[in-house]
């Protein structure tokens, strides 16, 4: 949260800069984080301030870590705020700024087999088999740091023009830190407390008998959940550590974009 406030404060500060609308350019780009648009203001003969937005989505993105397969839905979204320094007052630039990362990576661990009544997983050379109405899936979520510092270089051929179209190219690197991976067991209908209570007590009048039935359902469901968690938790924790080690390789994320703009 503190980083978000810092990013907001920086954005407000940049917004107060004395940028001439006459030197403003707008454009579009295709980047490693997706397709987007940008606006750039010329502050002086060799300095510009650029803001861009990029987004991209992929469903059913498969990742394999050792022997474990993941099926992710990947929603990339970022807002980039960068200062471009043109040392020779030409198209070449050196860039520094930040990326506000709103990307989301959600998915499931792909089971070895899944039938109408059974789901099976293998972790750490151990086999696990459960009824589908008890364990529906193992959900996985990856979170990223909200703000990533960025440095890079590139070209903006419209910068030294009075007006007109230009070509843009950027290459750099963002430090996004270590992404955090976590899992959650998604239970089936047999271990859904609210659903069980609604179905199994619908015809029982309010009173001691209904209360006793509700407590019986809660005790049964919680006991079975604890059994499943105690069985699979250690190996799942090890699997998350393995995935975490893989994610740690991408603390420094390369950035490349190519596009065009128009300077007013």
Short mmCIF file of C-alpha atoms in Angstrom, two decimals:
data_model
loop_
_atom_site.label_atom_id
_atom_site.label_comp_id
_atom_site.label_asym_id
_atom_site.label_seq_id
_atom_site.Cartn_x
_atom_site.Cartn_y
_atom_site.Cartn_z
CA UNK A 1 0.00 0.00 0.00
CA UNK A 2 2.86 2.39 0.83
CA UNK A 3 4.32 1.82 -2.64
CA UNK A 4 0.99 2.69 -4.25
CA UNK A 5 0.89 5.99 -2.35
CA UNK A 6 4.46 6.75 -3.44
CA UNK A 7 3.55 5.98 -7.06
CA UNK A 8 0.48 8.23 -6.82
CA UNK A 9 2.55 11.05 -5.36
CA UNK A 10 5.12 10.77 -8.14
CA UNK A 11 2.38 10.75 -10.77
CA UNK A 12 0.87 13.89 -9.25
CA UNK A 13 4.28 15.58 -9.22
CA UNK A 14 4.89 14.77 -12.89
CA UNK A 15 1.42 16.01 -13.74
CA UNK A 16 2.35 19.45 -12.34
CA UNK A 17 5.39 19.76 -14.66
CA UNK A 18 5.40 22.60 -17.19
CA UNK A 19 4.67 20.56 -20.31
CA UNK A 20 3.73 22.40 -23.47
CA UNK A 21 0.77 20.93 -25.32
CA UNK A 22 2.53 21.93 -28.51
CA UNK A 23 5.25 19.37 -27.79
CA UNK A 24 2.87 16.58 -26.83
CA UNK A 25 2.78 13.30 -28.73
CA UNK A 26 0.36 10.39 -28.54
CA UNK A 27 1.00 6.90 -29.81
CA UNK A 28 0.45 3.18 -29.66
CA UNK A 29 2.87 0.35 -28.98
CA UNK A 30 3.21 -3.42 -28.86
CA UNK A 31 5.30 -4.47 -25.87
CA UNK A 32 6.31 -7.52 -23.91
CA UNK A 33 3.49 -6.74 -21.45
CA UNK A 34 0.85 -6.31 -24.14
CA UNK A 35 -0.73 -3.79 -26.49
CA UNK A 36 -1.16 -0.23 -25.33
CA UNK A 37 -1.12 3.50 -25.82
CA UNK A 38 1.08 6.33 -24.59
CA UNK A 39 1.29 10.08 -24.26
CA UNK A 40 4.52 12.07 -24.00
CA UNK A 41 5.12 15.69 -23.10
CA UNK A 42 8.25 17.64 -24.00
CA UNK A 43 9.56 19.46 -20.93
CA UNK A 44 12.72 20.89 -22.50
CA UNK A 45 14.96 20.45 -25.54
CA UNK A 46 16.32 17.18 -24.14
CA UNK A 47 13.75 15.96 -21.60
CA UNK A 48 10.34 14.36 -22.00
CA UNK A 49 7.87 12.70 -19.64
CA UNK A 50 5.96 9.68 -20.90
CA UNK A 51 2.99 7.74 -19.54
CA UNK A 52 1.76 4.51 -21.09
CA UNK A 53 -0.77 1.77 -20.47
CA UNK A 54 -0.50 -1.84 -21.67
CA UNK A 55 -2.69 -4.90 -21.31
CA UNK A 56 -2.86 -8.47 -22.57
CA UNK A 57 -4.75 -11.64 -21.56
CA UNK A 58 -4.10 -15.33 -22.12
CA UNK A 59 -6.39 -18.14 -20.99
CA UNK A 60 -5.31 -21.74 -20.39
CA UNK A 61 -1.62 -20.88 -20.29
CA UNK A 62 0.24 -24.07 -19.36
CA UNK A 63 3.40 -24.08 -17.25
CA UNK A 64 5.41 -27.14 -16.19
CA UNK A 65 7.60 -27.10 -13.09
CA UNK A 66 9.53 -30.37 -12.86
CA UNK A 67 6.71 -32.93 -13.13
CA UNK A 68 3.87 -30.65 -12.01
CA UNK A 69 1.71 -28.90 -14.59
CA UNK A 70 -0.19 -25.68 -14.03
CA UNK A 71 -3.00 -24.18 -16.06
CA UNK A 72 -3.12 -20.40 -15.64
CA UNK A 73 -5.27 -17.52 -16.76
CA UNK A 74 -2.83 -14.66 -17.31
CA UNK A 75 -4.06 -11.06 -17.22
CA UNK A 76 -1.23 -8.61 -17.82
CA UNK A 77 -1.87 -4.95 -17.06
CA UNK A 78 0.62 -2.20 -16.32
CA UNK A 79 0.88 1.56 -16.16
CA UNK A 80 4.30 3.00 -16.98
CA UNK A 81 5.58 6.44 -15.97
CA UNK A 82 9.01 7.31 -17.38
CA UNK A 83 11.32 10.26 -17.87
CA UNK A 84 13.11 10.24 -21.25
CA UNK A 85 16.46 12.05 -21.44
CA UNK A 86 17.65 12.84 -24.97
CA UNK A 87 21.36 13.68 -24.44
CA UNK A 88 21.92 14.97 -27.98
CA UNK A 89 18.45 16.49 -28.39
CA UNK A 90 17.78 13.84 -31.01
CA UNK A 91 15.72 10.66 -31.21
CA UNK A 92 18.04 8.61 -28.96
CA UNK A 93 16.99 8.55 -25.31
CA UNK A 94 17.89 7.19 -21.90
CA UNK A 95 14.87 6.30 -19.78
CA UNK A 96 14.14 5.81 -16.09
CA UNK A 97 10.90 5.51 -14.18
CA UNK A 98 8.52 2.97 -12.78
CA UNK A 99 5.94 0.40 -13.76
CA UNK A 100 2.76 -0.02 -11.72
CA UNK A 101 2.02 -3.71 -12.13
CA UNK A 102 -1.61 -4.83 -11.88
CA UNK A 103 -1.02 -8.23 -13.49
CA UNK A 104 -2.94 -11.26 -12.20
CA UNK A 105 -1.93 -14.90 -12.56
CA UNK A 106 -4.58 -17.38 -11.37
CA UNK A 107 -4.97 -21.04 -12.16
CA UNK A 108 -5.08 -24.65 -11.07
CA UNK A 109 -2.60 -27.44 -10.65
CA UNK A 110 -3.39 -29.86 -13.44
CA UNK A 111 -4.38 -33.27 -12.00
CA UNK A 112 -2.81 -36.46 -13.34
CA UNK A 113 -6.28 -37.85 -13.92
CA UNK A 114 -9.76 -36.51 -13.35
CA UNK A 115 -12.89 -38.57 -13.74
CA UNK A 116 -16.51 -38.16 -12.79
CA UNK A 117 -15.88 -39.34 -9.25
CA UNK A 118 -12.11 -39.17 -8.67
CA UNK A 119 -9.23 -36.69 -8.94
CA UNK A 120 -5.55 -37.69 -8.65
CA UNK A 121 -2.29 -35.77 -8.11
CA UNK A 122 1.39 -36.67 -7.82
CA UNK A 123 3.73 -34.57 -5.65
CA UNK A 124 7.26 -35.47 -4.52
CA UNK A 125 6.84 -38.98 -5.90
CA UNK A 126 3.70 -39.48 -3.83
CA UNK A 127 0.26 -40.27 -5.22
CA UNK A 128 -2.92 -38.65 -3.92
CA UNK A 129 -6.44 -39.68 -4.85
CA UNK A 130 -9.66 -38.02 -3.66
CA UNK A 131 -13.32 -38.03 -4.48
CA UNK A 132 -14.26 -35.14 -6.74
CA UNK A 133 -17.10 -34.16 -4.41
CA UNK A 134 -14.47 -33.74 -1.66
CA UNK A 135 -11.59 -32.03 -3.48
CA UNK A 136 -12.55 -30.23 -6.67
CA UNK A 137 -9.22 -28.59 -7.53
CA UNK A 138 -6.02 -27.08 -6.15
CA UNK A 139 -6.01 -23.39 -7.02
CA UNK A 140 -2.78 -21.44 -7.47
CA UNK A 141 -2.24 -17.68 -7.38
CA UNK A 142 0.88 -15.65 -8.15
CA UNK A 143 1.18 -12.08 -6.85
CA UNK A 144 3.67 -9.47 -8.05
CA UNK A 145 5.12 -6.39 -6.36
CA UNK A 146 2.85 -3.46 -7.26
CA UNK A 147 5.67 -1.11 -8.31
CA UNK A 148 8.76 -2.00 -10.37
CA UNK A 149 11.63 0.46 -11.04
CA UNK A 150 12.57 0.67 -14.72
CA UNK A 151 15.68 1.73 -16.66
CA UNK A 152 16.29 1.52 -20.38
CA UNK A 153 17.11 3.25 -23.63
CA UNK A 154 15.56 3.65 -27.05
CA UNK A 155 14.56 5.97 -29.85
CA UNK A 156 11.68 8.37 -30.48
CA UNK A 157 12.05 9.89 -33.94
CA UNK A 158 9.31 12.47 -33.31
CA UNK A 159 11.12 14.12 -30.39
CA UNK A 160 13.24 16.52 -32.45
CA UNK A 161 10.45 17.23 -34.96
CA UNK A 162 8.16 20.22 -34.90
CA UNK A 163 5.20 17.93 -35.57
CA UNK A 164 4.26 14.74 -37.40
CA UNK A 165 4.55 10.98 -37.14
CA UNK A 166 7.42 9.17 -35.50
CA UNK A 167 8.75 5.71 -34.72
CA UNK A 168 9.40 4.52 -31.16
CA UNK A 169 11.51 1.69 -29.82
CA UNK A 170 12.33 0.91 -26.19
CA UNK A 171 14.46 -1.74 -24.56
CA UNK A 172 15.16 -1.98 -20.85
CA UNK A 173 14.69 -3.91 -17.65
CA UNK A 174 12.28 -3.67 -14.71
CA UNK A 175 12.99 -4.98 -11.23
CA UNK A 176 9.71 -6.58 -10.20
CA UNK A 177 11.09 -8.46 -7.19
CA UNK A 178 10.21 -12.00 -6.23
CA UNK A 179 6.66 -12.99 -7.13
CA UNK A 180 4.77 -14.80 -4.37
CA UNK A 181 3.05 -18.12 -5.09
CA UNK A 182 0.34 -19.62 -2.92
CA UNK A 183 -2.25 -22.37 -3.19
CA UNK A 184 -5.77 -22.98 -1.96
CA UNK A 185 -7.70 -26.22 -1.79
CA UNK A 186 -11.06 -25.88 -3.56
CA UNK A 187 -13.39 -28.32 -1.89
CA UNK A 188 -16.25 -30.13 -3.58
CA UNK A 189 -19.93 -30.21 -2.67
CA UNK A 190 -19.48 -32.86 0.04
CA UNK A 191 -17.18 -30.51 1.98
CA UNK A 192 -19.07 -27.28 1.31
CA UNK A 193 -20.48 -26.47 4.75
CA UNK A 194 -23.04 -23.89 3.65
CA UNK A 195 -24.36 -26.07 0.83
CA UNK A 196 -24.57 -29.15 3.04
CA UNK A 197 -26.43 -27.27 5.76
CA UNK A 198 -28.88 -25.74 3.27
CA UNK A 199 -29.65 -29.09 1.63
CA UNK A 200 -29.70 -31.35 4.69
CA UNK A 201 -31.62 -29.09 7.08
CA UNK A 202 -34.16 -27.64 4.64
CA UNK A 203 -36.97 -29.83 5.98
CA UNK A 204 -35.98 -29.69 9.65
CA UNK A 205 -37.90 -27.13 11.74
CA UNK A 206 -35.93 -24.56 13.71
CA UNK A 207 -35.02 -25.90 17.12
CA UNK A 208 -32.62 -28.22 18.94
CA UNK A 209 -32.81 -30.94 16.27
CA UNK A 210 -31.80 -28.52 13.51
CA UNK A 211 -29.02 -27.04 15.62
CA UNK A 212 -27.69 -30.51 16.37
CA UNK A 213 -27.74 -31.42 12.67
CA UNK A 214 -25.88 -28.22 11.74
CA UNK A 215 -23.20 -28.92 14.36
CA UNK A 216 -22.91 -32.50 13.12
CA UNK A 217 -22.35 -31.32 9.53
CA UNK A 218 -19.76 -28.74 10.61
CA UNK A 219 -17.84 -31.28 12.69
CA UNK A 220 -17.84 -33.87 9.90
CA UNK A 221 -16.76 -31.41 7.20
CA UNK A 222 -14.04 -29.76 9.29
CA UNK A 223 -12.64 -33.14 10.32
CA UNK A 224 -12.43 -34.35 6.72
CA UNK A 225 -10.91 -31.06 5.54
CA UNK A 226 -8.23 -31.34 8.22
CA UNK A 227 -7.49 -34.91 7.13
CA UNK A 228 -7.00 -33.85 3.50
CA UNK A 229 -4.89 -30.83 4.44
CA UNK A 230 -2.65 -32.85 6.76
CA UNK A 231 -2.16 -35.48 4.03
CA UNK A 232 -1.25 -33.17 1.19
CA UNK A 233 0.00 -29.96 2.86
CA UNK A 234 3.70 -30.85 3.26
CA UNK A 235 4.11 -31.95 -0.35
CA UNK A 236 2.10 -28.98 -1.61
CA UNK A 237 4.30 -26.63 0.43
CA UNK A 238 7.37 -28.24 -1.16
CA UNK A 239 5.79 -27.82 -4.59
CA UNK A 240 5.12 -24.13 -3.93
CA UNK A 241 8.77 -23.69 -2.86
CA UNK A 242 9.83 -25.29 -6.15
CA UNK A 243 7.53 -22.94 -8.09
CA UNK A 244 8.83 -20.02 -6.02
CA UNK A 245 12.41 -20.90 -6.97
CA UNK A 246 11.37 -20.83 -10.63
CA UNK A 247 9.66 -17.45 -10.23
CA UNK A 248 12.74 -16.01 -8.50
CA UNK A 249 14.56 -16.27 -11.82
CA UNK A 250 12.36 -13.47 -13.17
CA UNK A 251 13.01 -10.77 -10.57
CA UNK A 252 14.56 -8.73 -13.39
CA UNK A 253 12.04 -8.61 -16.23
CA UNK A 254 13.23 -7.52 -19.70
CA UNK A 255 11.09 -4.94 -21.45
CA UNK A 256 10.85 -4.35 -25.20
CA UNK A 257 8.33 -2.24 -27.10
CA UNK A 258 7.92 -0.97 -30.63
CA UNK A 259 5.37 1.53 -31.87
CA UNK A 260 4.55 4.83 -33.50
CA UNK A 261 3.32 8.22 -32.37
CA UNK A 262 2.15 11.58 -33.62
CA UNK A 263 3.54 14.84 -32.29
CA UNK A 264 1.31 17.90 -32.23
#
